[in-house]
PDB file of C-alpha atoms in Angstrom:
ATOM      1  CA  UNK A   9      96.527  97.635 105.574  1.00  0.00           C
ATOM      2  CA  UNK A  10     100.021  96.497 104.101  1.00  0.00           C
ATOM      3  CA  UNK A  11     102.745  98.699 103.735  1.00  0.00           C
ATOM      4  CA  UNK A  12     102.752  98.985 100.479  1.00  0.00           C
ATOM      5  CA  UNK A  13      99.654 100.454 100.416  1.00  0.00           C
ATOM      6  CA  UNK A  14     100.119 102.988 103.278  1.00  0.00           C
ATOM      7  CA  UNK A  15     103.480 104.319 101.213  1.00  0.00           C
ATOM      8  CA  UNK A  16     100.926 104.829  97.691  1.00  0.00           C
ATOM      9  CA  UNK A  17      98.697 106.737  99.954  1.00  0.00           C
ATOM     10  CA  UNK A  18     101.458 108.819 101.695  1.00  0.00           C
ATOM     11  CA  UNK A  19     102.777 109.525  98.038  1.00  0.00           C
ATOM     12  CA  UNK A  20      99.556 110.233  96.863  1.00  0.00           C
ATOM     13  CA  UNK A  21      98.262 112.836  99.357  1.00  0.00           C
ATOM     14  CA  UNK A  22     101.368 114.888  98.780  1.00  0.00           C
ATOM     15  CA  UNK A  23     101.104 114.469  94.898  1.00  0.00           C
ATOM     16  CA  UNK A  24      97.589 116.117  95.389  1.00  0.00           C
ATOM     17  CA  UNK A  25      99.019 118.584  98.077  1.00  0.00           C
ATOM     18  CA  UNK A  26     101.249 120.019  95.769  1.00  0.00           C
ATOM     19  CA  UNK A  27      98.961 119.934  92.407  1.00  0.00           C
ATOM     20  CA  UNK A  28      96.329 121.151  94.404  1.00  0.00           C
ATOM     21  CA  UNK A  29      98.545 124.199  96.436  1.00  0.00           C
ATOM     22  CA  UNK A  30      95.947 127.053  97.995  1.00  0.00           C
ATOM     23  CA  UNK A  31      92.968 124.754  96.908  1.00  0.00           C
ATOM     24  CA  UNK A  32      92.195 122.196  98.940  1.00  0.00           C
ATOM     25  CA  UNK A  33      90.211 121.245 101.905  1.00  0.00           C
ATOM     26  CA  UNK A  34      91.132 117.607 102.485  1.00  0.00           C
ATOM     27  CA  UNK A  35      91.959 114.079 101.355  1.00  0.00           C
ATOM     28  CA  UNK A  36      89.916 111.573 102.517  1.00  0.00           C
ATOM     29  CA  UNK A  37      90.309 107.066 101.976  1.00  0.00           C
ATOM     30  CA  UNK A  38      86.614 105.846 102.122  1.00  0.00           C
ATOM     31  CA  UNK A  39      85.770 102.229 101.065  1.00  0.00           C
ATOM     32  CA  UNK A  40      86.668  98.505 102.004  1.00  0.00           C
ATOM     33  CA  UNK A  41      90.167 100.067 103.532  1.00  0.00           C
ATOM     34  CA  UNK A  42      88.220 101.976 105.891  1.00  0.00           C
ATOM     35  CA  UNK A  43      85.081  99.626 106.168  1.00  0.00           C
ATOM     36  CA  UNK A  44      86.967  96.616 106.400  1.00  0.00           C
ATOM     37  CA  UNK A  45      87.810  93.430 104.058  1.00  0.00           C
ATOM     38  CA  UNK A  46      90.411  95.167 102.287  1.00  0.00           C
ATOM     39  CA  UNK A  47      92.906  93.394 100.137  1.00  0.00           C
ATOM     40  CA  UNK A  48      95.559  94.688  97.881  1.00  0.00           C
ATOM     41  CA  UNK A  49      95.193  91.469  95.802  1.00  0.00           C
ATOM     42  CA  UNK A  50      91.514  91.620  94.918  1.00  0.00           C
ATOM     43  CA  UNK A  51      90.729  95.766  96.099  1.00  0.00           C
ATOM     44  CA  UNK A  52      90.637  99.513  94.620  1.00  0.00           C
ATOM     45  CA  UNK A  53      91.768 102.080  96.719  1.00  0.00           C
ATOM     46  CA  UNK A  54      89.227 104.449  97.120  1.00  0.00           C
ATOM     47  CA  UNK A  55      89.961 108.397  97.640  1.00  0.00           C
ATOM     48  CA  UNK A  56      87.847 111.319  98.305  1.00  0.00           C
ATOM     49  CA  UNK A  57      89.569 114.908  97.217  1.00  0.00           C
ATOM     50  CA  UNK A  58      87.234 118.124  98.420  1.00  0.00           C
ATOM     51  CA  UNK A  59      88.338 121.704  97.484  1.00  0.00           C
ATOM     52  CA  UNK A  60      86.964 124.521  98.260  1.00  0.00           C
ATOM     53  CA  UNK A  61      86.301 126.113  94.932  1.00  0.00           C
ATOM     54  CA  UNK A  62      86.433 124.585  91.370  1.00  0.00           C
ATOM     55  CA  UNK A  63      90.026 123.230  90.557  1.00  0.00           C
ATOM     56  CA  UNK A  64      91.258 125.036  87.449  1.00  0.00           C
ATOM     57  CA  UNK A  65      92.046 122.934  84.251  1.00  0.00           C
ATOM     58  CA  UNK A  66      95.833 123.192  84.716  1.00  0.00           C
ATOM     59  CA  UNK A  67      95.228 121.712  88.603  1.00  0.00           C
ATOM     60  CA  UNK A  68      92.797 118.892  86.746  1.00  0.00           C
ATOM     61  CA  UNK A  69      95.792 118.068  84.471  1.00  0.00           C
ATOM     62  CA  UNK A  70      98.227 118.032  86.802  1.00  0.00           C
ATOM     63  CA  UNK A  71      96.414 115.699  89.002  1.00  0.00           C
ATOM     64  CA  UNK A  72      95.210 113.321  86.695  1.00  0.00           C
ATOM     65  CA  UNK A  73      99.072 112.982  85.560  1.00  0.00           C
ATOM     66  CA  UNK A  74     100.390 112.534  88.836  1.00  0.00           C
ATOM     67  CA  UNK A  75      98.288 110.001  89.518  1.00  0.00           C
ATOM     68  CA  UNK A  76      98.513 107.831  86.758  1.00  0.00           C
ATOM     69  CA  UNK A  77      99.611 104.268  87.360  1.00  0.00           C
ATOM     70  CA  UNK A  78     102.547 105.455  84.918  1.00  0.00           C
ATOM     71  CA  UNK A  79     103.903 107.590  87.472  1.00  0.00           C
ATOM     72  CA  UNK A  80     102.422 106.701  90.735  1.00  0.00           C
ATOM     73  CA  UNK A  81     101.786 102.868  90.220  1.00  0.00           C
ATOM     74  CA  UNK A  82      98.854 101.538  92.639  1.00  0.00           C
ATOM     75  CA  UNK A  83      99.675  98.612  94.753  1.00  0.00           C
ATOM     76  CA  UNK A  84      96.160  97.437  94.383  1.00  0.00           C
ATOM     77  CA  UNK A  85      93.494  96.444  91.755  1.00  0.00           C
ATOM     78  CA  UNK A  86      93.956 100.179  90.791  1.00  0.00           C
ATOM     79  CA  UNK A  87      92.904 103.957  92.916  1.00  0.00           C
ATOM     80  CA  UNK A  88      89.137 104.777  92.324  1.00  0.00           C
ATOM     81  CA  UNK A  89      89.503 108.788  93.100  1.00  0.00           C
ATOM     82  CA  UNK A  90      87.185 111.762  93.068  1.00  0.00           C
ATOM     83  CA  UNK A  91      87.640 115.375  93.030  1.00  0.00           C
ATOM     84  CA  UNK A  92      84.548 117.194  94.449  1.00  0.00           C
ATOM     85  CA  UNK A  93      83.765 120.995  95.681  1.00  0.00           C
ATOM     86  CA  UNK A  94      83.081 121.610  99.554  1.00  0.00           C
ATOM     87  CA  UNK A  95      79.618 122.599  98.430  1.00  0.00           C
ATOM     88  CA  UNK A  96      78.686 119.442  96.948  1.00  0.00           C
ATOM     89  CA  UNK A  97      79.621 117.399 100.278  1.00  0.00           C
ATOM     90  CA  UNK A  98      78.177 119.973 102.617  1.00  0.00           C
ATOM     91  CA  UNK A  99      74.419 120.049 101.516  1.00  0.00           C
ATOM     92  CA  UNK A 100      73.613 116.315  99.902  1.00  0.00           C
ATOM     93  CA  UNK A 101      70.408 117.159  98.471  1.00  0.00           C
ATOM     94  CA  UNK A 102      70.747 115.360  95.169  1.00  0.00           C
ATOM     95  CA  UNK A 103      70.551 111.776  93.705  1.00  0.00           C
ATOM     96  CA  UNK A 104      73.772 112.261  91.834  1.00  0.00           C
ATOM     97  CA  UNK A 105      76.249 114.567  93.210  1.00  0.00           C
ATOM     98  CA  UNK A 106      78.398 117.333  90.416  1.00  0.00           C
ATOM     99  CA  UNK A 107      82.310 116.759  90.643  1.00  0.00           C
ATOM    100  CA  UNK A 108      85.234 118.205  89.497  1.00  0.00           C
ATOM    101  CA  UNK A 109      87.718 115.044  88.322  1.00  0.00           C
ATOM    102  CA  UNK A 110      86.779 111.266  88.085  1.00  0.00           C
ATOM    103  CA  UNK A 111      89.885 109.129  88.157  1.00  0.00           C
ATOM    104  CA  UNK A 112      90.389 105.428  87.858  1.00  0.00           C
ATOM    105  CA  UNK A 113      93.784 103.725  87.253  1.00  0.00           C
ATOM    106  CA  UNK A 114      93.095  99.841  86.896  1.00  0.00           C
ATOM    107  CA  UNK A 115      94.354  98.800  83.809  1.00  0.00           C
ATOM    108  CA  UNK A 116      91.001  97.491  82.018  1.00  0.00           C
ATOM    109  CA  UNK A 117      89.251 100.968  83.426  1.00  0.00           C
ATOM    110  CA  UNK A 118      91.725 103.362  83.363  1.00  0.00           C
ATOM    111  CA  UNK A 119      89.819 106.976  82.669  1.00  0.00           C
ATOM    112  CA  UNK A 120      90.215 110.608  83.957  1.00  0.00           C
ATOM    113  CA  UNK A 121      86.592 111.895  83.655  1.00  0.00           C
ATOM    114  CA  UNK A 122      86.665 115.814  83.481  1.00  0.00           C
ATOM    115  CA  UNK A 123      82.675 116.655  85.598  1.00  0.00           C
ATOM    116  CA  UNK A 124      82.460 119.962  83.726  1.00  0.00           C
ATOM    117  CA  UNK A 125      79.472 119.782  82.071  1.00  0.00           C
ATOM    118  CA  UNK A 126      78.791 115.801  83.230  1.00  0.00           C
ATOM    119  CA  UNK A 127      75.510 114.979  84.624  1.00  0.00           C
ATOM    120  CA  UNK A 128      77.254 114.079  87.886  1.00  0.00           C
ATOM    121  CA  UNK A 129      77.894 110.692  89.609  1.00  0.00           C
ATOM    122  CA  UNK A 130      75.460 108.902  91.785  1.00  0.00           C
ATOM    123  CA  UNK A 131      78.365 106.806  93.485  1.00  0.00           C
ATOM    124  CA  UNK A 132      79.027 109.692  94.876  1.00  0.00           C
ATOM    125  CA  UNK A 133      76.010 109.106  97.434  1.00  0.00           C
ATOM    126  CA  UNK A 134      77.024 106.585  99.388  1.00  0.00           C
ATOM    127  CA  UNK A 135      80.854 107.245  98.939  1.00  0.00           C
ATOM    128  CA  UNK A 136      80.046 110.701 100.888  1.00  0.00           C
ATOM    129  CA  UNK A 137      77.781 108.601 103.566  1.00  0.00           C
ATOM    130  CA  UNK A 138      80.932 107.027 104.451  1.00  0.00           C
ATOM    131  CA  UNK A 139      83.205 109.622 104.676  1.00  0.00           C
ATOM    132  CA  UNK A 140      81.625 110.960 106.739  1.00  0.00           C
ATOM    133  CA  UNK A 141      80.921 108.134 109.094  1.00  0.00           C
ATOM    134  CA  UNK A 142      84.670 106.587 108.694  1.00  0.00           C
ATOM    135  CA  UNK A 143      86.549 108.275 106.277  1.00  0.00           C
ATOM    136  CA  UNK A 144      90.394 108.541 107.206  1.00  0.00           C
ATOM    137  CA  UNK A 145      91.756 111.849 106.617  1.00  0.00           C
ATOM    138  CA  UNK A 146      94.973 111.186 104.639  1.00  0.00           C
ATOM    139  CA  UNK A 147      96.516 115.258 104.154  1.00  0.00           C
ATOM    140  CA  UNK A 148      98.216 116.381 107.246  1.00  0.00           C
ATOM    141  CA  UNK A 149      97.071 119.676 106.743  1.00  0.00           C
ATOM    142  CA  UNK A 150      93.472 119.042 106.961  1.00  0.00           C
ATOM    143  CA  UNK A 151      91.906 121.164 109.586  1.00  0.00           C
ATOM    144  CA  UNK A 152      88.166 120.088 109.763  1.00  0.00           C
ATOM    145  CA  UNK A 153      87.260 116.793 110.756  1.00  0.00           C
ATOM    146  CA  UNK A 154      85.231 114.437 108.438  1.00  0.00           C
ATOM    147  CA  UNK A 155      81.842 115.658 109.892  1.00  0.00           C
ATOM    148  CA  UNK A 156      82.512 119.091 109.396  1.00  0.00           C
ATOM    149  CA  UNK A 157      83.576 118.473 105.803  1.00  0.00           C
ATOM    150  CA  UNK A 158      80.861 116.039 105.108  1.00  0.00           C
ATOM    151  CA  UNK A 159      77.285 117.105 105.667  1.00  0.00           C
ATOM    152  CA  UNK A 160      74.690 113.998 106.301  1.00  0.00           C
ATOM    153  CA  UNK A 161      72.962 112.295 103.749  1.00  0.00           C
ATOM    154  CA  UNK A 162      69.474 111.801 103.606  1.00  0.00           C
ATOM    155  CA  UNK A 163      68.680 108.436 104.170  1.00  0.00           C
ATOM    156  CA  UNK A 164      66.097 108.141 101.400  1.00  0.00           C
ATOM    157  CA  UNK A 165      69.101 108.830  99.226  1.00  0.00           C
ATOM    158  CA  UNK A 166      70.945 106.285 100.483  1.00  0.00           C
ATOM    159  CA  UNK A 167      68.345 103.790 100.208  1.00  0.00           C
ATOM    160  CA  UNK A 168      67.723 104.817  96.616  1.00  0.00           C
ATOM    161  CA  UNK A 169      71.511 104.607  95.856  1.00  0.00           C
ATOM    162  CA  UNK A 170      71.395 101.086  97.552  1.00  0.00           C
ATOM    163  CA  UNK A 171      68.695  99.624  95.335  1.00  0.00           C
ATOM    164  CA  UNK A 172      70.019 101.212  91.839  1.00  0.00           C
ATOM    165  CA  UNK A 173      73.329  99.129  92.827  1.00  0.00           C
ATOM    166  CA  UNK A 174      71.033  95.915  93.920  1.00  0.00           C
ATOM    167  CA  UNK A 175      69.876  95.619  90.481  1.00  0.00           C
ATOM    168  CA  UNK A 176      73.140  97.021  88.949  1.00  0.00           C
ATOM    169  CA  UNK A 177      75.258  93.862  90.671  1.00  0.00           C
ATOM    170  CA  UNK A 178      72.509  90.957  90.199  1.00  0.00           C
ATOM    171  CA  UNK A 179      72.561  91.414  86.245  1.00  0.00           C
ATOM    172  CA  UNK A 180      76.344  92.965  85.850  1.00  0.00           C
ATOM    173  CA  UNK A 181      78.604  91.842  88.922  1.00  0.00           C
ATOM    174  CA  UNK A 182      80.395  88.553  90.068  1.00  0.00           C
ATOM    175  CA  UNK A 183      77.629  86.802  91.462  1.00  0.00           C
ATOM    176  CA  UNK A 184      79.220  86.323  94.815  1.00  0.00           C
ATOM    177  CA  UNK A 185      79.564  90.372  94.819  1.00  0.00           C
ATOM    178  CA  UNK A 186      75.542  90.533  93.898  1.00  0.00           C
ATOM    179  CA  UNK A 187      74.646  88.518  97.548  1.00  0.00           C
ATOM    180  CA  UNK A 188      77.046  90.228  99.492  1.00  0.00           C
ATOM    181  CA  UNK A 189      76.079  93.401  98.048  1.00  0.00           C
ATOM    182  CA  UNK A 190      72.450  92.685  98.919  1.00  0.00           C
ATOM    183  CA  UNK A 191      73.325  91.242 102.131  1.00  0.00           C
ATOM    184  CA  UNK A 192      74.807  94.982 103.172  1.00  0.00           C
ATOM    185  CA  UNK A 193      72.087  96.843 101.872  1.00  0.00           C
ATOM    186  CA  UNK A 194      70.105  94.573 103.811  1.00  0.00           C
ATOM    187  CA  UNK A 195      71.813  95.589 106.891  1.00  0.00           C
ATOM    188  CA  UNK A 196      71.864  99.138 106.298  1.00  0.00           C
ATOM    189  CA  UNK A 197      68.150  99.037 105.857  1.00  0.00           C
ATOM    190  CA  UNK A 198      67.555  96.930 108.894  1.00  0.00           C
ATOM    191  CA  UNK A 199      70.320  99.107 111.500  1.00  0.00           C
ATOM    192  CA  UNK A 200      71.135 102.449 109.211  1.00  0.00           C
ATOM    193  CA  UNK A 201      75.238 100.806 109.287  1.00  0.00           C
ATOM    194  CA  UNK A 202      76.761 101.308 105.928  1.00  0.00           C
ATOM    195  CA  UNK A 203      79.230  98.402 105.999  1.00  0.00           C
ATOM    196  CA  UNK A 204      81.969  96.058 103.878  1.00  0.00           C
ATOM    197  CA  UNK A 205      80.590  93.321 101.971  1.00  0.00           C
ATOM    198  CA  UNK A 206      81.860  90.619 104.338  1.00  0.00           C
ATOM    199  CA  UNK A 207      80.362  92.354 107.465  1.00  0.00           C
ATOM    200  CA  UNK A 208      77.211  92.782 105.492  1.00  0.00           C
ATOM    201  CA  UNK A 209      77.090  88.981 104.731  1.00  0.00           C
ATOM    202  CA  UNK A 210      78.028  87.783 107.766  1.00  0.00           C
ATOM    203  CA  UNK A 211      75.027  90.273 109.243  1.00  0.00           C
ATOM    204  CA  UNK A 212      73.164  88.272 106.664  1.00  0.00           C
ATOM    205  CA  UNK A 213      74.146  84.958 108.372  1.00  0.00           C
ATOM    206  CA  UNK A 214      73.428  85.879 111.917  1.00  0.00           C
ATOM    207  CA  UNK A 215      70.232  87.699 111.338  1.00  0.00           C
ATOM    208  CA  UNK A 216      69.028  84.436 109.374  1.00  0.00           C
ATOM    209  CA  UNK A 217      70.132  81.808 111.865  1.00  0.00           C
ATOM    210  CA  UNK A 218      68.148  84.029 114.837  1.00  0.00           C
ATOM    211  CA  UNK A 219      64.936  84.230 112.674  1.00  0.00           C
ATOM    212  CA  UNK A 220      65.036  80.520 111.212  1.00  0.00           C
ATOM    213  CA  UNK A 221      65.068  82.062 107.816  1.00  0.00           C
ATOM    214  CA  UNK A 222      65.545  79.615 104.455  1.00  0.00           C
ATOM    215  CA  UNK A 223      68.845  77.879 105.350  1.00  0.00           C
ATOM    216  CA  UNK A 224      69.040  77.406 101.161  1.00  0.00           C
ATOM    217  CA  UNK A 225      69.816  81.652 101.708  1.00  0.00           C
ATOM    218  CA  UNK A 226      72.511  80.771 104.851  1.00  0.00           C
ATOM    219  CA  UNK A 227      74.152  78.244 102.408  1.00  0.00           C
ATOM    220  CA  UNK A 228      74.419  80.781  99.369  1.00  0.00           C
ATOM    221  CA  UNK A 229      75.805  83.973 101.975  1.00  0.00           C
ATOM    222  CA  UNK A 230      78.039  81.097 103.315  1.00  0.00           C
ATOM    223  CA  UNK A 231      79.488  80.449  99.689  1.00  0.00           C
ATOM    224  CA  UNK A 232      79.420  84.442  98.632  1.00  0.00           C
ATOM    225  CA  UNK A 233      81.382  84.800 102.071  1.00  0.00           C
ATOM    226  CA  UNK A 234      84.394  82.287 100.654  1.00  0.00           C
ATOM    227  CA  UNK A 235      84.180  83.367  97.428  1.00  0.00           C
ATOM    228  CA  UNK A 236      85.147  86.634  98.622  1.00  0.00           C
ATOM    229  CA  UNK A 237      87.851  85.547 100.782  1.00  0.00           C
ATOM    230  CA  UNK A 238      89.520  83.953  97.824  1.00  0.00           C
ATOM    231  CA  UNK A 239      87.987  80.303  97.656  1.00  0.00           C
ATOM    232  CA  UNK A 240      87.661  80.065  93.820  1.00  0.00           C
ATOM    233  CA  UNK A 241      86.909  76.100  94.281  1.00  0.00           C
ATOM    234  CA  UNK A 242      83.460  77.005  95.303  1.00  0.00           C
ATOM    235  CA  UNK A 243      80.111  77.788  92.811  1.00  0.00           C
ATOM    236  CA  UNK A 244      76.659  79.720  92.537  1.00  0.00           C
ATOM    237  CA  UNK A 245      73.710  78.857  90.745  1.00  0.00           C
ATOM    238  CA  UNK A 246      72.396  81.803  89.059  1.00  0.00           C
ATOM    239  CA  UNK A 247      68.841  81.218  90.171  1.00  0.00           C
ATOM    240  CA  UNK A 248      69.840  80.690  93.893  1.00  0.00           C
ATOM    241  CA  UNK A 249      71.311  84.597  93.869  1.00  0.00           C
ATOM    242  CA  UNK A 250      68.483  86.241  91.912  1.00  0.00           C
ATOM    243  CA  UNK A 251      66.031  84.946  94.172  1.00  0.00           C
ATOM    244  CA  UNK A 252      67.842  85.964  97.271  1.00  0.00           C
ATOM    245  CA  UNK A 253      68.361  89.715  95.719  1.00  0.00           C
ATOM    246  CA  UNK A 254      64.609  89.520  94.879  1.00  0.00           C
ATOM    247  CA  UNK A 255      64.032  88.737  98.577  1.00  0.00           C
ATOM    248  CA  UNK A 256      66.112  91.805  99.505  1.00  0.00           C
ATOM    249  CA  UNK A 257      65.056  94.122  97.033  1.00  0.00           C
ATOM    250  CA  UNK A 258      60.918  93.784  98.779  1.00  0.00           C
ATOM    251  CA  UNK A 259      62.557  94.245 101.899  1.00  0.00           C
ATOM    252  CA  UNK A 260      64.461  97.456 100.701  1.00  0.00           C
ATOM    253  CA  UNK A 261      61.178  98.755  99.364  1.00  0.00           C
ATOM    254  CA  UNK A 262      59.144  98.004 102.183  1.00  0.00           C
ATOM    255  CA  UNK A 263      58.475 100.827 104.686  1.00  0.00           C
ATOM    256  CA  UNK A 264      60.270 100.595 108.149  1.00  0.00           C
ATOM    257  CA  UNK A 265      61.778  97.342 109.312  1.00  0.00           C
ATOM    258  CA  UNK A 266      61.621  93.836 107.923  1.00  0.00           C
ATOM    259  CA  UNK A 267      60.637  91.084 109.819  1.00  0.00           C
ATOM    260  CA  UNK A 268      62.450  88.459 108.265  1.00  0.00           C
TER     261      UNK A 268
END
């Protein structure tokens, strides 16, 4: 990660620290800067905040002012950050997990999102699955490692999560994100690895080539794959990616393993 970054996130763990004083359990960085394929130019950073009771409104405020990109600019796209209760990462037992404080700081979506009352956020599902796998703890006074903190997530939750955001990314995303997006959920169906985008597609790639799958699907992951990596000289056909998300969406819904 570039230093830029690592100073925001230094900054940032000991604006929370000190909003949070007496009230918190840890800070955690999930996403592509733990998973991989991270880059300041094109990335949100992605933050996890547990407590171990429900922050008070004057902690809520405090937060969601220190962390504004007024007074704690973000070095990337913007910081994607979540405020949840101990409980709610301990025992994962529902579809769309209650939190305390949404926050988001990229200036076409900036919003502080109090969960008081809110019918919680089913991001929340797979951004816990990865915590715990590979979160990085960012609070030097954490005590409990990621797995202690995070409980596991059923897997028919993740799968469920994974298919909402298949059909939320082949009608509403970039269509280079909608393959690569498929691609992982692919993967994580196939090996139970949540992954980037760009590992997920280049999964994709291999596990095509060693099955002789379409090679019209290896040349569309091939283009997703330099899209991604900043090759804007390089187009999709709309038709090409729905049919490939098709594809993945009957594998997703199959039982047990493809054999594609």
């Amino acid at each position: 990660m570039d230093s830029s970054s690592e100073k925001y996130l230094q900054e940032l763990s000991q604006v929370i620290s000190k909003a949070l004083t007496g009230n918190l359990t840890g800070i955690f960085l999930h996403g592509s800067a733990v998973l991989g394929g991270y880059d300041a130019r094109r990335s949100d950073l992605d933050v996890l905040v547990v407590v171990p009771s429900p922050i008070t409104e004057r902690q809520r405020a405090a937060v969601a002012e220190a962390l504004s990109d007024k007074e704690l600019p973000c070095p990337a796209m913007g910081l994607e950050m979540s405020v949840v209760t101990e409980g709610a990462v301990a025992n994962v037992n529902s579809s769309s997990p209650a939190f305390e404080l949404h926050l988001t700081t990229a200036p076409l979506d900036s919003k502080a999102i109090d969960g008081r009352g809110h019918g919680g956020d089913p991001d929340l599902v797979l951004h816990f699955a990865v915590c715990r796998e590979k979160g990085r703890s960012l609070a030097s006074t954490t005590k409990k490692s990621r797995e202690e903190v995070f409980g596991v997530v059923p897997r028919e939750l993740i799968l469920s999560q994974l298919l909402d955001e298949l059909t939320w990314a082949a009608n509403d995303a970039p269509k280079h994100y909608a393959v690569l997006n498929a691609s992982r959920a692919w993967m994580y169906k196939e090996t139970e690895q949540l992954v980037s985008k760009v590992a997920g597609g280049e999964w994709a790639l291999r596990r095509m080539q060693e099955k002789s799958s379409d090679h019209d699907n290896t040349d569309l992951v091939q283009v997703a794959l330099a899209k991604q990596n900043g090759e804007d000289d390089v187009d999709m056909v709309a038709d090409d990616v729905q049919r490939y998300v098709d594809s993945v969406l009957q594998i997703m819904r199959q039982d047990g393993k493809s054999c594609t």
